[in-house]
């Protein structure tokens, strides 16, 4: 009965299809509506042009194609007669696709890569870093006072280093090499050249504008060494000891003679005896990340117990939150209750507070020696040090934070149920409980089931709820990787983002798996509920 | 074409914005008329850095923009931003990030002119050096120390035993409720614990002759380390109850400031509150165990780094090489954010004025720089949990051995 | 409130018994719940006025009272700017989300089309992906956008608002659809027969009837936006661009909790707009009910 009366659907055979695309009413819109529509489409076109302009300047044709495609789509949807549902869905859906679905797809795509610290960028970046990091000061490395100048235009002319050595001799150096400089004015205070005939001295801003060029610039002084800038005012003689050779796809260390060959399977340079250079790049590793946790004995043994507690936690929090929230809503769902508004505000308070602060606070209240609970109860319970009390603590804190949401939703749902229905049931002789059980509750559940499922899903992945209170602990002394209150997501977080190495690829693989588990569970529970039948209808 | 009234303004506007957002990659559309050096800092130091960098900006005719992030977020955000080509030119960080930053190719090596390098504390420069290359310029250091309430405990204890004795008698006489306020927490605190751990002879990583950390020499299951933990466990919840998990970084300072604990394992970040609180305090080194080695607290260095790929690397390098090492700059930083400088001239000047700085530096004399090898990061969490479990009364040998295994597995993997 | 007529009357006992049966127990329950709701909040307020700016446990009442923390907060941070930013995001996001979500809910509730079921289930499922991983993707996306249109790239409120709006269609859409379903279809059908377009039905008939759910969804979005700091921490770096939630988070994160007093003041201040909005929207929830009762 619930679905019929609540949706007010007409008898079968006369479904809601009359309101479908086009229909008899197309074109009868008001003049005002049309004006608004034209204005909005115009505005939208202007925005499209606004977006496309810099893309055009930058020569990004793919970007322009995307903008144009979206524009065409919007025009089609809002001008065609056959796209009525889309007219309502398109704005939200476009945003959803761009800012939620695409990032998720991107994340999923990283689950088959070795994306992690040491494997973030591409191969070119790794090579550039390896070469740059190997530049070391030459044995008797000289230091110079530096003035950057040019022989041509400040923005594009060839770079020249005007150098002064500690003895005060001045030189000019360019890509050809170093030569003495006679006609130069040297500032006695800084020991740097301030002026030299035939050269234009660059201002700091001008030098800076050519930073990239400067990073690669070296005045060759023979034997592979070069004079490089260190900032704007000093230069030193240095040498790159590691050089990449595209021919053998390898890097040779000139100081040790070791050759590191690129391994495109593992995304790093390895020497013959297996030593690797720290800077690697991102490569595709197929299903290695999935295999890594599926065949990991520690993971296998902890996974099941964590999953059970994870489900238990989500069920307990969702159930309790629902019961408390609904009970409060029902208690207040009566006309003329004095102080109703004040009560409402008070019970919504937990929801209004910053959850970050509140989680930290709850953690403190469970402190053994100084916490509020032990002081009030006069006990000496090691709340967060014992598995079951810690679980209780986590659940309690989350019920406190979560019930106002249920209260709000249930209040709204109760408002939508015509009071006459319950009254009619009571007149028919039903008790208060029976009326609630057979009339109110079923109708409530139609609106509440998806909320309950979402609450379940939210709590299933409620990272902050556990992390800020127990960090997943307490941990058995012999296994610091899986704690008593660990959820899959906190466990993933710990395994993948331990402070030293962020392993995005691995974390993504774990997430994909958790995602699949949660989705399947949700879809199953959803398909058993009235909510989905509602959708089906 | 017939028009029908359609969903309104916001929908279309949002869609339009969306379309813009779909645009792909390409060239910089910003105008480069004003050069702005972007620096990432934590909120506490932001104002100081902004002010101190002003003279540099004026000299070079540029602007400086200091953006604030939580200190703990800087490393992760920087790596992400660097990857996306969106990173700042300069950022501040801790010396123990160096290994990871280098591994990701996210920072530029810095070549300090010799006359600049000489003015910095040698260990600090060493701490920022990785694979023979300097990657950042250190400017301040911090280490933990013992803070005592001089009304309750007039003399600095020579040994940890003495500390416990003084504290216990105060507690028994009812003057205080705690012997010592030292944060342990449910997850343990290896950073603070290292002082006691090293005093009792334990070690985490071995060192080679040149002082480089050796990740293959993990020492947690060594007899020395286990003996050290046994010693610490004597003061745990099952022992004397001096070290307890209920004391954590949330309440450790409050216990001391409220006069509930005569001794407090504190850091420079507590000085401000200590001055504001209504009590007399003094700073001294953390005492080691009687007859054992000195307590060696970790020393953390704070440094400036230049991001790889910075569009303003010339200015950024100049800033690091010649400005961050300048005593005037360090002193102006110190003015608004008092931390122990590593620039020797500045340190001398500051220590002369500020007894606390001198005392903290003295407390750190026996300290050891936190290892900056990437493997170090893998040890914090498991080691902390092991320490928490041991203080809670778990079997020492068993816990240490399994922790050793966990960490070894992570490092090897 | 028009629905006050009682269809039944069973108790003829004393007035007090009647009151107790109808209202008394409700007050007892509510006082208990309110106490449960309140005591942690008292803690925060206590930390906010406690002059020692650390969170000392086990004190429902502060050892001292003062405005030191508030003064610190105002002096050391651009508090009012942060506050204004927070309100901007909360209001803009709530308004846009309510609108976008209502549009979609109308389509899901009143129209039958291909992909409807998949769409609704997809909306639920996409929320279950751990969001902390998507931050890398968001970084890449907005770095690119920022190169072309710095107006909506990093460090801009419009960029962040767009990201928030990406979540406009969510579980809230389900919530709304459930309410739209409770509005009898006869209402819009008869309007359509009278010549109204679907848009007119939506704006003139549906929206006024579902005011309670619009108010509730608006409130929910308002609250979650004002407390959000994860995405904001990725997006907003300029001190003056920050939201209060983000600024507060960075306060406690940075100073190893020595700032807890300031943080508490901020947390209390942060909850004020939420309560005001709630107070304000309460009326709409009630009005919506009245309107529904009359027209339904």
mmCIF file with all atom_site columns, N, CA, C and O in Angstrom, chain B residues 259-283:
data_model
loop_
_atom_site.group_PDB
_atom_site.id
_atom_site.type_symbol
_atom_site.label_atom_id
_atom_site.label_alt_id
_atom_site.label_comp_id
_atom_site.label_asym_id
_atom_site.label_entity_id
_atom_site.label_seq_id
_atom_site.pdbx_PDB_ins_code
_atom_site.Cartn_x
_atom_site.Cartn_y
_atom_site.Cartn_z
_atom_site.occupancy
_atom_site.B_iso_or_equiv
_atom_site.pdbx_formal_charge
_atom_site.auth_seq_id
_atom_site.auth_comp_id
_atom_site.auth_asym_id
_atom_site.auth_atom_id
_atom_site.pdbx_PDB_model_num
ATOM 1   N N  . UNK B 1 259 ? 49.991 22.247 37.171 1.00 0.00 ? 259 UNK B N  1
ATOM 2   C CA . UNK B 1 259 ? 50.723 21.878 38.370 1.00 0.00 ? 259 UNK B CA 1
ATOM 3   C C  . UNK B 1 259 ? 50.496 20.447 38.808 1.00 0.00 ? 259 UNK B C  1
ATOM 4   O O  . UNK B 1 259 ? 50.818 20.077 39.934 1.00 0.00 ? 259 UNK B O  1
ATOM 5   N N  . UNK B 1 260 ? 49.931 19.643 37.926 1.00 0.00 ? 260 UNK B N  1
ATOM 6   C CA . UNK B 1 260 ? 49.659 18.256 38.297 1.00 0.00 ? 260 UNK B CA 1
ATOM 7   C C  . UNK B 1 260 ? 50.891 17.372 38.126 1.00 0.00 ? 260 UNK B C  1
ATOM 8   O O  . UNK B 1 260 ? 50.936 16.255 38.620 1.00 0.00 ? 260 UNK B O  1
ATOM 9   N N  . UNK B 1 261 ? 51.849 17.849 37.334 1.00 0.00 ? 261 UNK B N  1
ATOM 10  C CA . UNK B 1 261 ? 53.067 17.075 37.112 1.00 0.00 ? 261 UNK B CA 1
ATOM 11  C C  . UNK B 1 261 ? 54.254 18.012 37.276 1.00 0.00 ? 261 UNK B C  1
ATOM 12  O O  . UNK B 1 261 ? 54.255 19.110 36.719 1.00 0.00 ? 261 UNK B O  1
ATOM 13  N N  . UNK B 1 262 ? 55.281 17.579 38.051 1.00 0.00 ? 262 UNK B N  1
ATOM 14  C CA . UNK B 1 262 ? 56.439 18.461 38.249 1.00 0.00 ? 262 UNK B CA 1
ATOM 15  C C  . UNK B 1 262 ? 57.376 18.475 37.039 1.00 0.00 ? 262 UNK B C  1
ATOM 16  O O  . UNK B 1 262 ? 58.090 19.441 36.834 1.00 0.00 ? 262 UNK B O  1
ATOM 17  N N  . UNK B 1 263 ? 57.351 17.384 36.264 1.00 0.00 ? 263 UNK B N  1
ATOM 18  C CA . UNK B 1 263 ? 58.252 17.293 35.108 1.00 0.00 ? 263 UNK B CA 1
ATOM 19  C C  . UNK B 1 263 ? 57.441 17.092 33.831 1.00 0.00 ? 263 UNK B C  1
ATOM 20  O O  . UNK B 1 263 ? 56.371 16.479 33.855 1.00 0.00 ? 263 UNK B O  1
ATOM 21  N N  . UNK B 1 264 ? 57.998 17.584 32.739 1.00 0.00 ? 264 UNK B N  1
ATOM 22  C CA . UNK B 1 264 ? 57.264 17.569 31.486 1.00 0.00 ? 264 UNK B CA 1
ATOM 23  C C  . UNK B 1 264 ? 58.277 17.393 30.357 1.00 0.00 ? 264 UNK B C  1
ATOM 24  O O  . UNK B 1 264 ? 59.233 18.163 30.264 1.00 0.00 ? 264 UNK B O  1
ATOM 25  N N  . UNK B 1 265 ? 58.076 16.359 29.533 1.00 0.00 ? 265 UNK B N  1
ATOM 26  C CA . UNK B 1 265 ? 58.914 16.218 28.341 1.00 0.00 ? 265 UNK B CA 1
ATOM 27  C C  . UNK B 1 265 ? 58.300 17.128 27.287 1.00 0.00 ? 265 UNK B C  1
ATOM 28  O O  . UNK B 1 265 ? 57.259 16.812 26.715 1.00 0.00 ? 265 UNK B O  1
ATOM 29  N N  . UNK B 1 266 ? 58.928 18.281 27.061 1.00 0.00 ? 266 UNK B N  1
ATOM 30  C CA . UNK B 1 266 ? 58.309 19.330 26.258 1.00 0.00 ? 266 UNK B CA 1
ATOM 31  C C  . UNK B 1 266 ? 59.129 19.626 25.019 1.00 0.00 ? 266 UNK B C  1
ATOM 32  O O  . UNK B 1 266 ? 60.261 19.152 24.870 1.00 0.00 ? 266 UNK B O  1
ATOM 33  N N  . UNK B 1 267 ? 58.553 20.405 24.141 1.00 0.00 ? 267 UNK B N  1
ATOM 34  C CA . UNK B 1 267 ? 59.251 20.847 22.946 1.00 0.00 ? 267 UNK B CA 1
ATOM 35  C C  . UNK B 1 267 ? 59.175 22.356 22.844 1.00 0.00 ? 267 UNK B C  1
ATOM 36  O O  . UNK B 1 267 ? 58.450 23.002 23.600 1.00 0.00 ? 267 UNK B O  1
ATOM 37  N N  . UNK B 1 268 ? 59.892 22.914 21.896 1.00 0.00 ? 268 UNK B N  1
ATOM 38  C CA . UNK B 1 268 ? 59.888 24.376 21.736 1.00 0.00 ? 268 UNK B CA 1
ATOM 39  C C  . UNK B 1 268 ? 58.485 24.928 21.530 1.00 0.00 ? 268 UNK B C  1
ATOM 40  O O  . UNK B 1 268 ? 58.203 26.070 21.878 1.00 0.00 ? 268 UNK B O  1
ATOM 41  N N  . UNK B 1 269 ? 57.586 24.091 20.965 1.00 0.00 ? 269 UNK B N  1
ATOM 42  C CA . UNK B 1 269 ? 56.234 24.558 20.716 1.00 0.00 ? 269 UNK B CA 1
ATOM 43  C C  . UNK B 1 269 ? 55.448 24.782 21.997 1.00 0.00 ? 269 UNK B C  1
ATOM 44  O O  . UNK B 1 269 ? 54.376 25.356 21.966 1.00 0.00 ? 269 UNK B O  1
ATOM 45  N N  . UNK B 1 270 ? 55.971 24.315 23.140 1.00 0.00 ? 270 UNK B N  1
ATOM 46  C CA . UNK B 1 270 ? 55.273 24.524 24.400 1.00 0.00 ? 270 UNK B CA 1
ATOM 47  C C  . UNK B 1 270 ? 55.708 25.807 25.113 1.00 0.00 ? 270 UNK B C  1
ATOM 48  O O  . UNK B 1 270 ? 55.090 26.206 26.100 1.00 0.00 ? 270 UNK B O  1
ATOM 49  N N  . UNK B 1 271 ? 56.768 26.426 24.610 1.00 0.00 ? 271 UNK B N  1
ATOM 50  C CA . UNK B 1 271 ? 57.331 27.577 25.320 1.00 0.00 ? 271 UNK B CA 1
ATOM 51  C C  . UNK B 1 271 ? 56.321 28.715 25.462 1.00 0.00 ? 271 UNK B C  1
ATOM 52  O O  . UNK B 1 271 ? 56.155 29.292 26.530 1.00 0.00 ? 271 UNK B O  1
ATOM 53  N N  . UNK B 1 272 ? 55.626 28.997 24.374 1.00 0.00 ? 272 UNK B N  1
ATOM 54  C CA . UNK B 1 272 ? 54.667 30.099 24.389 1.00 0.00 ? 272 UNK B CA 1
ATOM 55  C C  . UNK B 1 272 ? 53.636 29.926 25.488 1.00 0.00 ? 272 UNK B C  1
ATOM 56  O O  . UNK B 1 272 ? 53.398 30.842 26.292 1.00 0.00 ? 272 UNK B O  1
ATOM 57  N N  . UNK B 1 273 ? 53.049 28.731 25.579 1.00 0.00 ? 273 UNK B N  1
ATOM 58  C CA . UNK B 1 273 ? 52.041 28.476 26.600 1.00 0.00 ? 273 UNK B CA 1
ATOM 59  C C  . UNK B 1 273 ? 52.657 28.485 27.988 1.00 0.00 ? 273 UNK B C  1
ATOM 60  O O  . UNK B 1 273 ? 52.033 28.906 28.959 1.00 0.00 ? 273 UNK B O  1
ATOM 61  N N  . UNK B 1 274 ? 53.895 28.001 28.069 1.00 0.00 ? 274 UNK B N  1
ATOM 62  C CA . UNK B 1 274 ? 54.557 27.957 29.365 1.00 0.00 ? 274 UNK B CA 1
ATOM 63  C C  . UNK B 1 274 ? 54.744 29.378 29.899 1.00 0.00 ? 274 UNK B C  1
ATOM 64  O O  . UNK B 1 274 ? 54.540 29.635 31.090 1.00 0.00 ? 274 UNK B O  1
ATOM 65  N N  . UNK B 1 275 ? 55.109 30.280 29.003 1.00 0.00 ? 275 UNK B N  1
ATOM 66  C CA . UNK B 1 275 ? 55.271 31.668 29.429 1.00 0.00 ? 275 UNK B CA 1
ATOM 67  C C  . UNK B 1 275 ? 53.945 32.274 29.848 1.00 0.00 ? 275 UNK B C  1
ATOM 68  O O  . UNK B 1 275 ? 53.881 33.089 30.766 1.00 0.00 ? 275 UNK B O  1
ATOM 69  N N  . UNK B 1 276 ? 52.887 31.851 29.145 1.00 0.00 ? 276 UNK B N  1
ATOM 70  C CA . UNK B 1 276 ? 51.562 32.396 29.460 1.00 0.00 ? 276 UNK B CA 1
ATOM 71  C C  . UNK B 1 276 ? 51.010 31.798 30.746 1.00 0.00 ? 276 UNK B C  1
ATOM 72  O O  . UNK B 1 276 ? 50.241 32.438 31.454 1.00 0.00 ? 276 UNK B O  1
ATOM 73  N N  . UNK B 1 277 ? 51.396 30.550 31.034 1.00 0.00 ? 277 UNK B N  1
ATOM 74  C CA . UNK B 1 277 ? 50.851 29.884 32.218 1.00 0.00 ? 277 UNK B CA 1
ATOM 75  C C  . UNK B 1 277 ? 51.455 30.499 33.479 1.00 0.00 ? 277 UNK B C  1
ATOM 76  O O  . UNK B 1 277 ? 52.524 31.094 33.454 1.00 0.00 ? 277 UNK B O  1
ATOM 77  N N  . UNK B 1 278 ? 50.761 30.284 34.555 1.00 0.00 ? 278 UNK B N  1
ATOM 78  C CA . UNK B 1 278 ? 51.123 30.959 35.791 1.00 0.00 ? 278 UNK B CA 1
ATOM 79  C C  . UNK B 1 278 ? 52.061 30.064 36.597 1.00 0.00 ? 278 UNK B C  1
ATOM 80  O O  . UNK B 1 278 ? 51.693 29.562 37.657 1.00 0.00 ? 278 UNK B O  1
ATOM 81  N N  . UNK B 1 279 ? 53.279 29.842 36.097 1.00 0.00 ? 279 UNK B N  1
ATOM 82  C CA . UNK B 1 279 ? 54.221 29.042 36.888 1.00 0.00 ? 279 UNK B CA 1
ATOM 83  C C  . UNK B 1 279 ? 55.652 29.345 36.493 1.00 0.00 ? 279 UNK B C  1
ATOM 84  O O  . UNK B 1 279 ? 55.938 29.908 35.443 1.00 0.00 ? 279 UNK B O  1
ATOM 85  N N  . UNK B 1 280 ? 56.550 28.994 37.382 1.00 0.00 ? 280 UNK B N  1
ATOM 86  C CA . UNK B 1 280 ? 57.974 29.163 37.142 1.00 0.00 ? 280 UNK B CA 1
ATOM 87  C C  . UNK B 1 280 ? 58.508 27.855 36.578 1.00 0.00 ? 280 UNK B C  1
ATOM 88  O O  . UNK B 1 280 ? 58.268 26.793 37.150 1.00 0.00 ? 280 UNK B O  1
ATOM 89  N N  . UNK B 1 281 ? 59.230 27.956 35.483 1.00 0.00 ? 281 UNK B N  1
ATOM 90  C CA . UNK B 1 281 ? 59.753 26.708 34.932 1.00 0.00 ? 281 UNK B CA 1
ATOM 91  C C  . UNK B 1 281 ? 61.230 26.863 34.570 1.00 0.00 ? 281 UNK B C  1
ATOM 92  O O  . UNK B 1 281 ? 61.742 27.987 34.486 1.00 0.00 ? 281 UNK B O  1
ATOM 93  N N  . UNK B 1 282 ? 61.864 25.722 34.372 1.00 0.00 ? 282 UNK B N  1
ATOM 94  C CA . UNK B 1 282 ? 63.249 25.736 33.901 1.00 0.00 ? 282 UNK B CA 1
ATOM 95  C C  . UNK B 1 282 ? 63.423 24.584 32.925 1.00 0.00 ? 282 UNK B C  1
ATOM 96  O O  . UNK B 1 282 ? 62.678 23.610 32.963 1.00 0.00 ? 282 UNK B O  1
ATOM 97  N N  . UNK B 1 283 ? 64.413 24.760 32.052 1.00 0.00 ? 283 UNK B N  1
ATOM 98  C CA . UNK B 1 283 ? 64.642 23.774 31.001 1.00 0.00 ? 283 UNK B CA 1
ATOM 99  C C  . UNK B 1 283 ? 65.987 23.102 31.223 1.00 0.00 ? 283 UNK B C  1
ATOM 100 O O  . UNK B 1 283 ? 66.982 23.771 31.523 1.00 0.00 ? 283 UNK B O  1
#
